[in-house]
Amino acid sequence: MNQNCTALPKAELEALKVEYEAQYRKLADLKLSLNMARGKPAPTLLDLNADLFERMTDYTAADGTDCRNYGVLEGLPEMRQFFGSVLGIDPERIIVGGNASLNLMYDAIARLYCFGTSKTSAWSKEEKLKFLCPAPGYDRHFAITQSFGFEMIPVEMREDGPDMDKIEALVASDPAIKGIWCVPLYSNPQGICYSDEVVARLGKMKTAAPDFRIFWDNAYGVHHLYGKTKLADIFEACEKGGNPDRAYYFFSTSKITLPGAGVAMMAASIDERDFILKHMTIQTIGHDKINQLRTLRFLKDADGLAAQMEKLAVELRPKFEIVAATLERELGGSGLAKWTDPKGGYFVSLDTLDGCAKETLRLAKEAGVTMTGAGATFPLKNDPRDRNIRIAPTYPDCKELQQAMDLLCVCIKLAGVRKLLGEY
Amino acid sequence: MNQNCTALPKAELEALKVEYEAQYRKLADLKLSLNMARGKPAPTLLDLNADLFERMTDYTAADGTDCRNYGVLEGLPEMRQFFGSVLGIDPERIIVGGNASLNLMYDAIARLYCFGTSKTSAWSKEEKLKFLCPAPGYDRHFAITQSFGFEMIPVEMREDGPDMDKIEALVASDPAIKGIWCVPLYSNPQGICYSDEVVARLGKMKTAAPDFRIFWDNAYGVHHLYGKTKLADIFEACEKGGNPDRAYYFFSTSKITLPGAGVAMMAASIDERDFILKHMTIQTIGHDKINQLRTLRFLKDADGLAAQMEKLAVELRPKFEIVAATLERELGGSGLAKWTDPKGGYFVSLDTLDGCAKETLRLAKEAGVTMTGAGATFPLKNDPRDRNIRIAPTYPDCKELQQAMDLLCVCIKLAGVRKLLGEY
């Protein structure tokens, strides 16, 4: 346990500052060059997919479809069945996309903007558009709604999901609020899992907008590191709440097989699925069925997927443990930071003292470690308290990660005591 | 040479009708079940890609990029180089997409609609939108502009491209006309190739809309059956004409390698490329680089592509020759139809007597041969003279194709003499 810096007299802070500066210079002398900005899998994780690249001699789907040729817009039946069994979704609701669920999300917003929903008209015709953004959250979500001109309303995250009291109050009164971004399991960046109550309230809350949409990006839905965390069924919650069309569900194998060549999917109510397919059939003749077939033959079924996830977890657990152990050792009790302890997913979220995130990451970058930019986890990249840092431990190897974490901790401490000393 | 039916007295037409009815019944008794509705390659054509499915052990691009991971939004440098050398386009202009150029075209229209161009604002803000549709043309093009609410203006096709006198007059006076669909080489469905003069005039014509866009879908740009037909450089034509941002160029390997898993690309001026990438980087993290690598290793370079196209041509030439020979033998001189004689591409276009296309295709369908629907080659599926039929000879084998053509010719003759007899 470290001493609590926030309660120290100035002289002791000055002494700590000298100590941390020396530590910082020592680590800077290592001339590290590490990039931890994005949640990318390490080559060792990618190598677990070698069988995906075996020779392929049969291109035929279960129903006889020649997957080399055109067609099957909604995706191969066995691929939809697979996603359905893994996620507990009726395969009828599922549309298989290309290699990126982000692309499906962007296109969903674009479709709502240009054409509306199965029951309501184009969002572009409305004077003002707003979107709820639980924050800290995923920068690429926020970039989409920013690009389409939405006013983004940050909502605080709690231990079991976003602040539902605030959300219910907002959506009940403002018809311009059209939707919400959610990463319901092992949220990016905190690793928070939505409780059953939060899911139920999202499904049943009264919204002034009749076409309110939940963007349910279950990106880490199977990325358990220490046993399975259950997630309530958002479609069931919406149906029980009398809002059957409310949820759009997204998922992909990008962080299961290959980020660059995974298989993405979305799911929705049958009415919305029909509406989406009606537009998608004009957008494309069909997504890559060969990759669907390859991916499915590699993962096989829900059990095969679970086995693959466990292989990934074997690689990932030590990395998350390095992060947790280093933070606890260097910062535990110091009062200079608090952080999350995710049981799955891809990230750890850390809050410095107010006003210290930018300075911390500047110091880290100058010493050779690039982290996700300060503010990136908030809409418009604006972290009002300048304190959130996203740690992405998946790409570096364990040795590099340890070096990066050592450096990050020193930067947090140095920026923290300087802040306490009123130096910036 | 057949006798010219249009000049025959009624009694002789009645006799022909009896003869054609007998021929029709005989062919109907074969109980054929052939679908020639879409331009799909035959399995024998797809089999020429077997090497695409070899085991892959190296996933690294020339610049060291691990293609399994995220990134490289604009496409692998060597893939852009490849497309550039095949099409005579500066690789800097090229963005590699997913598996479908149609998707890139749809997204381009959606982007123009939502965000405009690098120099002008969103098309959705304008009161009225119109698009030029050389017709007969490609139904999926027309479906895109229909879906976004454009009024579509059909423009007649001539032997060397669309009617440029009409186009120049239209675009000069009407700022609502925002663009034109073009398949400049071996057009769908006629197989017409745009002359240098047409290309030059498209590039330099004065348009009332400052953001007029040419959608240059060079889908059959390398699909020569009898030696290379040259196509003038649309980018050069636009630059010479003082309209450097005017053309969006589309191409894909869908009908070279695999329709379901090809590699698509688009190209534009550098300003427009930057604008497109600025939006695309929000839409996706990157397209499938593994498929880019596979496709490139299979096709190798411009020479490798030419060798592959010649293999395809060996399969396709007999099919186009069956179509041409059967039409000439059965209908030549009859006055009941005229048709094109393409030197490449995927289709043959046939015009019956006015008002006979629907009836002809109804007869064919009843006897077991489904062709592309009557009217499909016109905006809103409305062929004002009900005469155009698209023949897609690529999918059936030669025996099936001969049967289908025999039947089609009988249907054209039967529908034609009945029309001349005033029966419908």
Short mmCIF file of C-alpha atoms in Angstrom, two decimals, chain A residues 4 24 27 39-40 50 67 83 107 139 144 180 195 212 224 228 275 317 319 342 351 358 389 391 413:
data_model
loop_
_atom_site.label_atom_id
_atom_site.label_comp_id
_atom_site.label_asym_id
_atom_site.label_seq_id
_atom_site.Cartn_x
_atom_site.Cartn_y
_atom_site.Cartn_z
CA ASN A 4 -1.97 8.76 0.20
CA TYR A 24 10.76 8.89 -15.09
CA LEU A 27 12.53 4.79 -17.79
CA GLY A 39 -7.41 -2.39 -28.96
CA LYS A 40 -5.56 -4.64 -31.38
CA ALA A 50 -3.75 -20.60 -38.41
CA CYS A 67 -20.61 -19.63 -51.97
CA PHE A 83 -24.44 -16.51 -34.25
CA ASP A 107 -24.80 2.02 -42.18
CA ASP A 139 -14.54 6.74 -29.61
CA ILE A 144 -20.39 8.18 -36.16
CA ILE A 180 -28.05 5.35 -27.21
CA SER A 195 -27.10 -5.57 -14.88
CA PHE A 212 -35.63 5.55 -30.29
CA HIS A 224 -14.75 -13.78 -20.74
CA LYS A 228 -18.99 -16.40 -18.12
CA PHE A 275 -36.82 -2.95 -43.54
CA ARG A 317 -5.22 -13.15 -18.67
CA LYS A 319 -1.73 -9.22 -19.63
CA PRO A 342 -12.52 -6.07 -15.76
CA ASP A 351 -9.07 7.92 -13.85
CA LYS A 358 -3.42 14.94 -20.81
CA ILE A 389 -7.12 7.00 -19.60
CA ILE A 391 -5.40 1.07 -21.17
CA LYS A 413 2.44 9.80 -10.10
#
